Tab-separated table of C-alpha atoms in Angstrom:
chain	number	residue	atom	x	y	z
A	1	UNK	CA	-62.087	30.074	-37.588
A	2	UNK	CA	-60.057	27.604	-39.663
A	3	UNK	CA	-56.863	29.494	-38.816
A	4	UNK	CA	-57.679	29.370	-35.110
A	5	UNK	CA	-58.332	25.606	-35.243
A	6	UNK	CA	-55.110	25.075	-37.189
A	7	UNK	CA	-53.174	26.955	-34.516
A	8	UNK	CA	-54.767	24.895	-31.748
A	9	UNK	CA	-53.981	21.640	-33.554
A	10	UNK	CA	-50.386	22.771	-34.126
A	11	UNK	CA	-49.956	23.659	-30.462
A	12	UNK	CA	-51.396	20.304	-29.420
A	13	UNK	CA	-49.011	18.492	-31.760
A	14	UNK	CA	-46.033	20.383	-30.360
A	15	UNK	CA	-47.239	19.769	-26.804
A	16	UNK	CA	-47.678	16.026	-27.406
A	17	UNK	CA	-44.283	15.814	-29.157
A	18	UNK	CA	-42.407	17.139	-26.105
A	19	UNK	CA	-42.241	13.802	-24.224
A	20	UNK	CA	-41.026	11.944	-27.301
A	21	UNK	CA	-38.242	14.467	-27.929
A	22	UNK	CA	-37.086	14.396	-24.297
A	23	UNK	CA	-37.206	10.606	-24.161
A	24	UNK	CA	-35.178	10.354	-27.363
A	25	UNK	CA	-32.468	12.756	-26.150
A	26	UNK	CA	-32.316	11.382	-22.586
A	27	UNK	CA	-32.646	7.674	-23.340
A	28	UNK	CA	-29.368	6.990	-21.496
A	29	UNK	CA	-30.880	8.262	-18.211
A	30	UNK	CA	-34.571	7.258	-18.102
A	31	UNK	CA	-35.188	8.717	-14.625
A	32	UNK	CA	-34.041	12.118	-15.806
A	33	UNK	CA	-36.236	11.844	-18.899
A	34	UNK	CA	-39.293	11.065	-16.763
A	35	UNK	CA	-38.621	14.054	-14.495
A	36	UNK	CA	-38.335	16.466	-17.406
A	37	UNK	CA	-41.387	14.978	-19.143
A	38	UNK	CA	-43.415	15.498	-15.969
A	39	UNK	CA	-42.227	19.100	-15.750
A	40	UNK	CA	-42.902	19.813	-19.428
A	41	UNK	CA	-46.441	18.421	-19.142
A	42	UNK	CA	-47.127	20.240	-15.872
A	43	UNK	CA	-45.833	23.566	-17.195
A	44	UNK	CA	-46.626	23.499	-20.923
A	45	UNK	CA	-43.906	24.824	-23.238
A	46	UNK	CA	-42.028	26.635	-20.450
A	47	UNK	CA	-40.986	23.271	-19.004
A	48	UNK	CA	-39.713	22.124	-22.382
A	49	UNK	CA	-37.867	25.414	-22.953
A	50	UNK	CA	-36.264	24.947	-19.539
A	51	UNK	CA	-35.171	21.448	-20.509
A	52	UNK	CA	-33.728	22.631	-23.810
A	53	UNK	CA	-31.783	25.467	-22.178
A	54	UNK	CA	-30.484	23.905	-18.955
A	55	UNK	CA	-31.446	20.245	-18.736
A	56	UNK	CA	-30.348	18.662	-21.962
A	57	UNK	CA	-27.387	16.309	-21.687
A	58	UNK	CA	-24.598	17.643	-23.834
A	59	UNK	CA	-21.087	16.334	-24.363
A	60	UNK	CA	-18.060	18.619	-24.487
A	61	UNK	CA	-16.361	16.925	-27.411
A	62	UNK	CA	-13.360	19.263	-27.425
A	63	UNK	CA	-12.520	18.185	-23.903
A	64	UNK	CA	-12.153	14.544	-24.916
A	65	UNK	CA	-9.145	15.276	-27.157
A	66	UNK	CA	-7.609	17.616	-24.568
A	67	UNK	CA	-7.979	15.102	-21.752
A	68	UNK	CA	-6.568	12.212	-23.765
A	69	UNK	CA	-3.375	14.105	-24.600
A	70	UNK	CA	-2.672	14.811	-20.938
A	71	UNK	CA	-3.671	11.269	-19.916
A	72	UNK	CA	-1.115	9.797	-22.316
A	73	UNK	CA	1.609	11.980	-20.810
A	74	UNK	CA	0.627	10.903	-17.282
A	75	UNK	CA	0.583	7.239	-18.303
A	76	UNK	CA	4.096	7.501	-19.774
A	77	UNK	CA	5.489	8.924	-16.539
A	78	UNK	CA	3.676	6.754	-13.992
A	79	UNK	CA	4.466	3.296	-12.697
A	80	UNK	CA	1.288	1.297	-13.075
A	81	UNK	CA	-0.234	-2.105	-12.455
A	82	UNK	CA	0.033	-4.309	-15.522
A	83	UNK	CA	-1.267	-7.555	-14.020
A	84	UNK	CA	-3.082	-8.991	-11.029
A	85	UNK	CA	0.212	-10.544	-9.945
A	86	UNK	CA	1.748	-7.159	-9.185
A	87	UNK	CA	-0.979	-6.442	-6.644
A	88	UNK	CA	-0.757	-9.934	-5.175
A	89	UNK	CA	2.971	-9.426	-4.633
A	90	UNK	CA	2.254	-6.502	-2.312
A	91	UNK	CA	-0.591	-8.203	-0.505
A	92	UNK	CA	-3.518	-6.719	-2.410
A	93	UNK	CA	-6.013	-9.529	-2.926
A	94	UNK	CA	-7.961	-7.936	-5.767
A	95	UNK	CA	-10.289	-9.969	-7.928
A	96	UNK	CA	-9.086	-10.326	-11.502
A	97	UNK	CA	-12.509	-9.457	-12.944
A	98	UNK	CA	-12.840	-6.366	-10.715
A	99	UNK	CA	-9.380	-5.166	-11.689
A	100	UNK	CA	-10.263	-5.449	-15.369
A	101	UNK	CA	-13.569	-3.641	-14.808
A	102	UNK	CA	-11.879	-0.787	-12.950
A	103	UNK	CA	-9.321	-0.336	-15.715
A	104	UNK	CA	-12.027	-0.377	-18.377
A	105	UNK	CA	-14.374	1.959	-16.478
A	106	UNK	CA	-11.765	4.553	-15.596
A	107	UNK	CA	-9.707	4.487	-18.753
A	108	UNK	CA	-6.638	4.998	-16.541
A	109	UNK	CA	-4.059	2.655	-15.007
A	110	UNK	CA	-3.773	1.849	-11.314
A	111	UNK	CA	-0.593	3.628	-10.229
A	112	UNK	CA	1.781	1.992	-7.756
A	113	UNK	CA	4.265	4.566	-6.453
A	114	UNK	CA	2.099	6.514	-3.994
A	115	UNK	CA	1.832	7.736	-0.414
A	116	UNK	CA	-1.719	8.387	0.809
A	117	UNK	CA	-2.745	10.401	3.866
A	118	UNK	CA	-6.370	10.550	5.006
A	119	UNK	CA	-7.527	13.966	6.284
A	120	UNK	CA	-10.722	13.702	8.311
A	121	UNK	CA	-11.849	17.317	8.705
A	122	UNK	CA	-11.452	20.849	7.396
A	123	UNK	CA	-8.845	21.870	9.955
A	124	UNK	CA	-6.482	19.034	8.965
A	125	UNK	CA	-7.137	19.571	5.272
A	126	UNK	CA	-6.539	23.323	5.196
A	127	UNK	CA	-3.415	22.995	7.338
A	128	UNK	CA	-1.991	20.379	4.941
A	129	UNK	CA	-2.844	22.334	1.767
A	130	UNK	CA	-1.538	25.656	3.122
A	131	UNK	CA	1.683	23.942	4.233
A	132	UNK	CA	2.133	22.432	0.762
A	133	UNK	CA	1.522	25.843	-0.818
A	134	UNK	CA	4.130	27.407	1.467
A	135	UNK	CA	6.648	24.813	0.210
A	136	UNK	CA	5.852	25.389	-3.497
A	137	UNK	CA	8.859	26.011	-5.740
A	138	UNK	CA	7.403	25.912	-9.265
A	139	UNK	CA	3.599	26.082	-9.416
A	140	UNK	CA	0.347	25.995	-7.459
A	141	UNK	CA	-2.833	24.754	-9.155
A	142	UNK	CA	-6.217	25.078	-7.410
A	143	UNK	CA	-9.428	23.800	-9.025
A	144	UNK	CA	-12.484	24.272	-6.769
A	145	UNK	CA	-16.237	24.257	-7.084
A	146	UNK	CA	-16.585	26.778	-4.250
A	147	UNK	CA	-14.150	29.429	-3.061
A	148	UNK	CA	-15.406	31.914	-0.478
A	149	UNK	CA	-14.145	35.332	0.513
A	150	UNK	CA	-14.286	34.523	4.233
A	151	UNK	CA	-11.796	33.696	6.969
A	152	UNK	CA	-10.117	30.648	5.423
A	153	UNK	CA	-10.595	32.106	1.952
A	154	UNK	CA	-8.567	35.148	2.997
A	155	UNK	CA	-5.796	32.906	4.345
A	156	UNK	CA	-5.544	31.313	0.913
A	157	UNK	CA	-5.686	34.749	-0.730
A	158	UNK	CA	-2.801	36.113	1.354
A	159	UNK	CA	-0.574	33.084	0.814
A	160	UNK	CA	-1.291	32.801	-2.916
A	161	UNK	CA	-0.414	36.474	-3.394
A	162	UNK	CA	2.785	35.970	-1.400
A	163	UNK	CA	3.822	33.011	-3.548
A	164	UNK	CA	2.960	34.799	-6.800
A	165	UNK	CA	5.067	37.776	-5.713
A	166	UNK	CA	7.914	35.327	-5.090
A	167	UNK	CA	7.763	34.198	-8.729
A	168	UNK	CA	5.797	30.982	-8.304
A	169	UNK	CA	3.244	30.194	-11.035
A	170	UNK	CA	-0.196	30.300	-9.409
A	171	UNK	CA	-3.408	29.310	-11.189
A	172	UNK	CA	-6.852	29.377	-9.605
A	173	UNK	CA	-9.917	27.887	-11.292
A	174	UNK	CA	-13.389	28.231	-9.776
A	175	UNK	CA	-16.858	27.183	-10.895
A	176	UNK	CA	-19.227	29.851	-12.200
A	177	UNK	CA	-22.184	28.603	-10.138
A	178	UNK	CA	-20.494	27.121	-7.067
A	179	UNK	CA	-18.479	30.319	-6.545
A	180	UNK	CA	-21.143	32.745	-7.748
A	181	UNK	CA	-20.771	34.774	-4.520
A	182	UNK	CA	-16.986	35.081	-4.737
A	183	UNK	CA	-16.296	38.817	-4.581
A	184	UNK	CA	-14.826	40.759	-7.482
A	185	UNK	CA	-12.388	42.302	-5.012
A	186	UNK	CA	-10.998	38.848	-4.161
A	187	UNK	CA	-10.428	38.010	-7.831
A	188	UNK	CA	-8.970	41.457	-8.533
A	189	UNK	CA	-6.414	41.130	-5.734
A	190	UNK	CA	-5.296	37.766	-7.049
A	191	UNK	CA	-4.897	39.050	-10.594
A	192	UNK	CA	-3.039	42.194	-9.498
A	193	UNK	CA	-0.466	39.967	-7.803
A	194	UNK	CA	0.056	37.980	-10.996
A	195	UNK	CA	-2.142	34.996	-10.124
A	196	UNK	CA	-3.844	33.548	-13.194
A	197	UNK	CA	-7.558	33.211	-12.443
A	198	UNK	CA	-10.265	31.651	-14.589
A	199	UNK	CA	-13.961	30.894	-14.129
A	200	UNK	CA	-15.236	27.523	-15.340
A	201	UNK	CA	-18.454	28.051	-17.297
A	202	UNK	CA	-19.741	31.384	-15.946
A	203	UNK	CA	-23.530	31.349	-15.634
A	204	UNK	CA	-24.184	33.413	-18.786
A	205	UNK	CA	-21.762	31.399	-20.902
A	206	UNK	CA	-23.130	28.112	-19.563
A	207	UNK	CA	-26.686	29.202	-20.330
A	208	UNK	CA	-25.751	30.261	-23.866
A	209	UNK	CA	-23.937	26.952	-24.491
A	210	UNK	CA	-26.725	24.979	-22.767
A	211	UNK	CA	-24.253	23.649	-20.172
A	212	UNK	CA	-25.718	25.291	-17.079
A	213	UNK	CA	-26.451	21.871	-15.621
A	214	UNK	CA	-22.854	20.643	-16.047
A	215	UNK	CA	-20.849	22.002	-13.137
A	216	UNK	CA	-17.170	21.612	-12.320
A	217	UNK	CA	-17.560	19.976	-8.899
A	218	UNK	CA	-13.782	19.644	-8.438
A	219	UNK	CA	-11.855	20.017	-5.184
A	220	UNK	CA	-8.339	19.580	-6.524
A	221	UNK	CA	-5.065	21.145	-5.412
A	222	UNK	CA	-1.762	20.234	-7.079
A	223	UNK	CA	1.533	21.708	-5.898
A	224	UNK	CA	4.714	21.330	-7.969
A	225	UNK	CA	3.250	18.233	-9.596
A	226	UNK	CA	4.393	16.243	-6.544
A	227	UNK	CA	1.616	16.552	-3.973
A	228	UNK	CA	-2.108	16.610	-4.666
A	229	UNK	CA	-5.347	16.840	-2.735
A	230	UNK	CA	-8.826	15.556	-3.625
A	231	UNK	CA	-12.021	14.957	-1.651
A	232	UNK	CA	-15.133	16.694	-0.394
A	233	UNK	CA	-13.700	19.943	1.000
A	234	UNK	CA	-14.008	23.286	-0.797
A	235	UNK	CA	-12.474	26.550	0.441
A	236	UNK	CA	-14.891	28.071	2.947
A	237	UNK	CA	-15.449	28.595	6.663
A	238	UNK	CA	-18.352	26.137	6.815
A	239	UNK	CA	-15.822	23.322	6.356
A	240	UNK	CA	-14.313	24.428	9.672
A	241	UNK	CA	-17.689	24.088	11.378
A	242	UNK	CA	-18.413	27.817	11.400
A	243	UNK	CA	-21.896	27.594	9.891
A	244	UNK	CA	-24.175	28.219	12.876
A	245	UNK	CA	-27.044	26.155	11.494
A	246	UNK	CA	-25.037	23.114	10.377
A	247	UNK	CA	-22.443	23.168	13.157
A	248	UNK	CA	-19.649	20.577	13.112
A	249	UNK	CA	-18.694	19.656	9.537
A	250	UNK	CA	-17.551	16.067	8.976
A	251	UNK	CA	-15.652	15.507	5.745
A	252	UNK	CA	-12.853	13.461	4.187
A	253	UNK	CA	-9.992	14.597	1.968
A	254	UNK	CA	-6.917	12.793	0.651
A	255	UNK	CA	-3.355	14.006	0.380
A	256	UNK	CA	-1.577	12.118	-2.398
A	257	UNK	CA	2.109	11.970	-3.218
A	258	UNK	CA	3.508	10.029	-6.127
A	259	UNK	CA	2.319	8.872	-9.513
A	260	UNK	CA	-1.410	9.361	-8.900
A	261	UNK	CA	-0.685	13.110	-8.759
A	262	UNK	CA	0.077	12.984	-12.500
A	263	UNK	CA	-3.604	12.217	-13.070
A	264	UNK	CA	-4.838	14.980	-10.757
A	265	UNK	CA	-2.567	17.306	-12.697
A	266	UNK	CA	-3.996	15.963	-15.938
A	267	UNK	CA	-7.503	16.802	-14.702
A	268	UNK	CA	-6.485	20.312	-13.717
A	269	UNK	CA	-4.726	20.939	-17.044
A	270	UNK	CA	-7.771	19.729	-18.960
A	271	UNK	CA	-10.142	21.912	-16.904
A	272	UNK	CA	-7.799	24.878	-17.253
A	273	UNK	CA	-7.679	24.607	-21.030
A	274	UNK	CA	-11.468	24.293	-21.263
A	275	UNK	CA	-11.938	27.393	-19.082
A	276	UNK	CA	-8.924	29.610	-19.752
A	277	UNK	CA	-8.207	28.508	-23.352
A	278	UNK	CA	-4.558	28.001	-22.425
A	279	UNK	CA	-2.832	24.700	-23.140
A	280	UNK	CA	-0.180	24.015	-20.513
A	281	UNK	CA	2.892	22.192	-21.855
A	282	UNK	CA	3.626	18.697	-20.608
A	283	UNK	CA	7.173	19.002	-19.291
A	284	UNK	CA	9.150	18.390	-16.119
A	285	UNK	CA	7.830	21.506	-14.423
A	286	UNK	CA	4.219	20.302	-14.364
A	287	UNK	CA	4.794	16.541	-14.408
A	288	UNK	CA	8.196	15.985	-12.773
A	289	UNK	CA	9.743	12.600	-12.105
A	290	UNK	CA	8.895	11.470	-8.598
A	291	UNK	CA	11.528	10.468	-6.092
A	292	UNK	CA	9.507	8.479	-3.565
A	293	UNK	CA	11.295	5.534	-1.994
A	294	UNK	CA	11.041	2.275	-3.920
A	295	UNK	CA	9.413	0.645	-0.882
A	296	UNK	CA	6.340	2.873	-1.224
A	297	UNK	CA	3.808	0.811	-3.158
A	298	UNK	CA	0.339	2.158	-2.372
A	299	UNK	CA	-1.894	1.510	-5.398
A	300	UNK	CA	-4.228	4.381	-6.352
A	301	UNK	CA	-6.626	4.734	-9.271
A	302	UNK	CA	-7.988	8.155	-10.244
A	303	UNK	CA	-11.470	7.997	-11.790
A	304	UNK	CA	-13.267	10.981	-13.286
A	305	UNK	CA	-16.638	11.622	-14.902
A	306	UNK	CA	-18.056	14.524	-16.844
A	307	UNK	CA	-19.507	15.737	-20.123
A	308	UNK	CA	-16.014	15.484	-21.619
A	309	UNK	CA	-15.871	11.699	-21.135
A	310	UNK	CA	-17.829	8.859	-22.688
A	311	UNK	CA	-19.899	6.706	-20.373
A	312	UNK	CA	-20.276	7.261	-16.611
A	313	UNK	CA	-16.972	5.999	-15.120
A	314	UNK	CA	-17.762	6.951	-11.520
A	315	UNK	CA	-21.157	5.208	-11.556
A	316	UNK	CA	-19.675	2.185	-13.329
A	317	UNK	CA	-16.845	1.983	-10.787
A	318	UNK	CA	-19.257	2.137	-7.839
A	319	UNK	CA	-21.487	-0.516	-9.417
A	320	UNK	CA	-18.518	-2.826	-10.072
A	321	UNK	CA	-17.275	-2.443	-6.493
A	322	UNK	CA	-20.692	-3.219	-4.978
A	323	UNK	CA	-21.102	-6.274	-7.208
A	324	UNK	CA	-17.694	-7.544	-6.031
A	325	UNK	CA	-18.550	-7.243	-2.311
A	326	UNK	CA	-18.501	-10.437	-0.244
A	327	UNK	CA	-18.898	-9.176	3.333
A	328	UNK	CA	-19.556	-5.425	3.614
A	329	UNK	CA	-20.296	-2.175	1.777
A	330	UNK	CA	-20.084	1.019	3.842
A	331	UNK	CA	-21.196	4.289	2.219
A	332	UNK	CA	-21.230	7.857	3.473
A	333	UNK	CA	-22.730	10.598	1.311
A	334	UNK	CA	-24.455	13.937	1.922
A	335	UNK	CA	-26.849	13.413	-1.009
A	336	UNK	CA	-28.231	9.995	-1.866
A	337	UNK	CA	-30.180	10.013	-5.142
A	338	UNK	CA	-28.903	6.833	-6.767
A	339	UNK	CA	-29.123	5.440	-10.244
A	340	UNK	CA	-31.641	2.598	-10.370
A	341	UNK	CA	-28.926	0.088	-11.272
A	342	UNK	CA	-26.846	1.036	-8.229
A	343	UNK	CA	-29.882	1.013	-5.930
A	344	UNK	CA	-30.762	-2.499	-7.102
A	345	UNK	CA	-27.159	-3.662	-6.701
A	346	UNK	CA	-27.072	-2.416	-3.102
A	347	UNK	CA	-30.407	-4.066	-2.322
A	348	UNK	CA	-29.361	-7.357	-3.890
A	349	UNK	CA	-26.074	-7.295	-1.960
A	350	UNK	CA	-27.934	-6.822	1.326
A	351	UNK	CA	-30.398	-9.609	0.499
A	352	UNK	CA	-27.490	-11.952	-0.222
A	353	UNK	CA	-26.017	-11.378	3.253
A	354	UNK	CA	-23.585	-8.517	2.626
A	355	UNK	CA	-23.524	-5.964	5.467
A	356	UNK	CA	-24.618	-2.814	3.595
A	357	UNK	CA	-24.681	0.439	5.577
A	358	UNK	CA	-25.405	4.014	4.576
A	359	UNK	CA	-24.783	7.224	6.524
A	360	UNK	CA	-26.692	10.335	5.422
A	361	UNK	CA	-27.063	13.735	7.115
A	362	UNK	CA	-29.353	14.312	10.051
A	363	UNK	CA	-29.292	18.050	9.347
A	364	UNK	CA	-30.024	19.214	5.795
A	365	UNK	CA	-28.055	21.899	4.007
A	366	UNK	CA	-30.729	21.711	1.284
A	367	UNK	CA	-34.179	20.586	2.442
A	368	UNK	CA	-35.531	19.504	-0.953
A	369	UNK	CA	-32.474	17.313	-1.580
A	370	UNK	CA	-32.899	15.734	1.860
A	371	UNK	CA	-36.532	14.925	1.020
A	372	UNK	CA	-35.338	13.311	-2.198
A	373	UNK	CA	-32.756	11.296	-0.260
A	374	UNK	CA	-35.338	10.136	2.285
A	375	UNK	CA	-37.653	9.012	-0.520
A	376	UNK	CA	-35.281	6.074	-1.174
A	377	UNK	CA	-34.830	5.014	2.436
A	378	UNK	CA	-37.928	2.862	2.958
A	379	UNK	CA	-37.032	0.700	-0.024
A	380	UNK	CA	-33.490	0.326	1.323
A	381	UNK	CA	-34.642	-0.636	4.792
A	382	UNK	CA	-36.995	-3.220	3.300
A	383	UNK	CA	-34.021	-4.743	1.458
A	384	UNK	CA	-32.084	-5.088	4.712
A	385	UNK	CA	-29.747	-2.122	4.239
A	386	UNK	CA	-28.884	-0.397	7.519
A	387	UNK	CA	-29.353	3.380	7.282
A	388	UNK	CA	-28.037	5.971	9.725
A	389	UNK	CA	-28.561	9.726	10.096
A	390	UNK	CA	-25.537	11.660	11.346
A	391	UNK	CA	-26.220	13.597	14.570
A	392	UNK	CA	-22.971	15.374	15.467
A	393	UNK	CA	-23.368	18.058	12.801
A	394	UNK	CA	-23.400	17.870	9.010
A	395	UNK	CA	-21.714	14.961	7.223
A	396	UNK	CA	-20.330	15.807	3.785
A	397	UNK	CA	-17.834	12.936	3.427
A	398	UNK	CA	-18.085	10.995	0.159
A	399	UNK	CA	-16.689	7.578	1.051
A	400	UNK	CA	-17.342	3.970	0.045
A	401	UNK	CA	-15.538	1.003	1.637
A	402	UNK	CA	-15.973	-2.472	0.158
A	403	UNK	CA	-14.798	-5.437	2.277
A	404	UNK	CA	-11.050	-5.111	2.895
A	405	UNK	CA	-10.772	-4.863	-0.865
A	406	UNK	CA	-10.898	-1.179	-1.704
A	407	UNK	CA	-12.150	2.242	-0.666
A	408	UNK	CA	-13.320	5.207	-2.712
A	409	UNK	CA	-12.907	8.849	-1.652
A	410	UNK	CA	-13.540	11.893	-3.796
A	411	UNK	CA	-15.809	14.694	-4.915
A	412	UNK	CA	-18.735	12.634	-6.223
A	413	UNK	CA	-21.937	12.241	-4.249
A	414	UNK	CA	-24.136	9.181	-4.629
A	415	UNK	CA	-26.559	11.121	-6.796
A	416	UNK	CA	-27.646	11.489	-10.384
A	417	UNK	CA	-25.961	14.845	-10.809
A	418	UNK	CA	-22.542	13.462	-9.882
A	419	UNK	CA	-23.041	10.334	-11.983
A	420	UNK	CA	-24.335	11.957	-15.164
A	421	UNK	CA	-23.814	15.737	-15.270
A	422	UNK	CA	-20.954	17.132	-13.190
A	423	UNK	CA	-17.200	17.067	-13.665
A	424	UNK	CA	-16.142	14.814	-10.739
A	425	UNK	CA	-13.029	13.017	-9.457
A	426	UNK	CA	-12.634	10.011	-7.147
A	427	UNK	CA	-9.600	8.114	-5.900
A	428	UNK	CA	-9.880	4.329	-5.545
A	429	UNK	CA	-7.575	3.060	-2.788
A	430	UNK	CA	-6.275	-0.480	-2.256
A	431	UNK	CA	-3.757	-0.212	0.609
A	432	UNK	CA	-4.926	-2.122	3.694
A	433	UNK	CA	-3.702	0.455	6.229
A	434	UNK	CA	-5.497	3.247	4.397
A	435	UNK	CA	-8.692	1.200	4.168
A	436	UNK	CA	-8.424	0.417	7.885
A	437	UNK	CA	-8.136	4.106	8.750
A	438	UNK	CA	-11.175	4.976	6.642
A	439	UNK	CA	-13.079	2.116	8.277
A	440	UNK	CA	-12.160	3.420	11.752
A	441	UNK	CA	-13.400	6.878	10.788
A	442	UNK	CA	-16.596	5.322	9.442
A	443	UNK	CA	-17.165	3.351	12.643
A	444	UNK	CA	-16.804	6.565	14.643
A	445	UNK	CA	-19.357	8.194	12.349
A	446	UNK	CA	-21.732	5.301	13.082
A	447	UNK	CA	-21.378	6.037	16.802
A	448	UNK	CA	-22.251	9.679	16.061
A	449	UNK	CA	-25.347	8.634	14.097
A	450	UNK	CA	-28.889	7.437	14.767
A	451	UNK	CA	-29.936	4.197	13.065
A	452	UNK	CA	-33.316	4.197	11.349
A	453	UNK	CA	-35.689	1.260	11.677
A	454	UNK	CA	-38.429	0.353	9.238
A	455	UNK	CA	-41.435	0.408	11.620
A	456	UNK	CA	-40.606	3.876	12.977
A	457	UNK	CA	-39.595	5.324	9.615
A	458	UNK	CA	-42.806	4.137	7.969
A	459	UNK	CA	-44.827	6.056	10.596
A	460	UNK	CA	-43.682	9.501	9.364
A	461	UNK	CA	-46.444	11.991	8.608
A	462	UNK	CA	-48.462	12.136	5.386
A	463	UNK	CA	-47.110	15.619	4.739
A	464	UNK	CA	-43.566	14.277	4.994
A	465	UNK	CA	-44.351	11.399	2.638
A	466	UNK	CA	-45.959	13.797	0.162
A	467	UNK	CA	-42.889	16.045	0.205
A	468	UNK	CA	-40.654	13.031	-0.348
A	469	UNK	CA	-42.820	11.804	-3.229
A	470	UNK	CA	-42.680	15.177	-4.985
A	471	UNK	CA	-38.930	15.438	-4.443
A	472	UNK	CA	-38.461	11.864	-5.659
A	473	UNK	CA	-40.173	12.616	-8.981
A	474	UNK	CA	-37.798	15.487	-9.678
A	475	UNK	CA	-34.777	14.021	-7.876
A	476	UNK	CA	-32.763	13.433	-11.110
A	477	UNK	CA	-32.834	17.225	-11.646
A	478	UNK	CA	-31.608	18.189	-8.165
């Protein structure tokens, strides 16, 4: 009897200790801690085991040294902004405090010698990347969350094999979860042609290392170290609008030429070493001197977040940009599960008279995530933020435009996973023509969207509100 009581008391002590342990380990992200505590209390012991295996925040310390070595090489080669005066001289009216914040948050310089092209859909993006691959003379580096063995995937397969057979160095990196359905045949054909292929954190390895929750959400292509691509588009037919349920796919990608490509290359080289255990040498082949005309002066800042970096640079950058807004903040994101600090900043901006607008999908690719997104909308509408649901198809573009000051395009969603867990990359843009083009695209998206109003939105069914409430509780885990 005494032994039985002792066992019960021990189990109760362990059960009651779970919240304290989770709160201690997740003190940097309180919302995530609350979600895991709720799960561990609702599903005794199994919930805590799940947290320990897949939910615990864990830093990849080895990656910090790797990344810094490549960053230093990129910084040596790039022309960068050293003072606010350099931006003023080319008409970029950037606030001194914001410039300092961006440099501190990103840990990288704002590069000057760039050409930026905005690609507004999958057709434009794939055509541009395939053309760049066709022109490759030294190497092709692809780093993608999702690669599919479908129509467009086969076009990439055929061309990559052709270039490898021609003696071009080809490396393909894919995520172990995002590309879990990529066929073995596809990978085998690449390897047989001499393409170097590596999987970033395969599911079993990630589970063993307790990094299953840290995904490589990259969509990076770098060709010859001279042209790079980054944005929301993976390699798959759905990005061409061929998913029957989602229909038209609206997305945004950037083509970069110039010094900012050094930092995309740095990100690829870091990811490659973490996955393939191969350290690529920093020499002219991978980071060549650029020969863009001296008149090209588009400033670009590459910002990345992930378990290999300290802090949350992408969240900090977004927060700094919103705080600097004087007239408008336009955001487009497929998943809106914001950090509390960013949500408050957006609300405060709207209350102070800033025109804050948000476009989210009308059609969900993941219903639970849409419920979580909608759980924040009533609070936003009450703060005066204008919210729209895209009607033309599925919107996947990850864009933020602040005044005529800057724009952000990249891989990161406005959600907790992108801010705190995933490997992500954004480009911060300062050129007025580029900002204007993104604003025009955004205004077209507004025309293709339905604006929500508070009275109508608040009348949704009790079942809908209950689903949103449940999704909201666990939204930091989605």
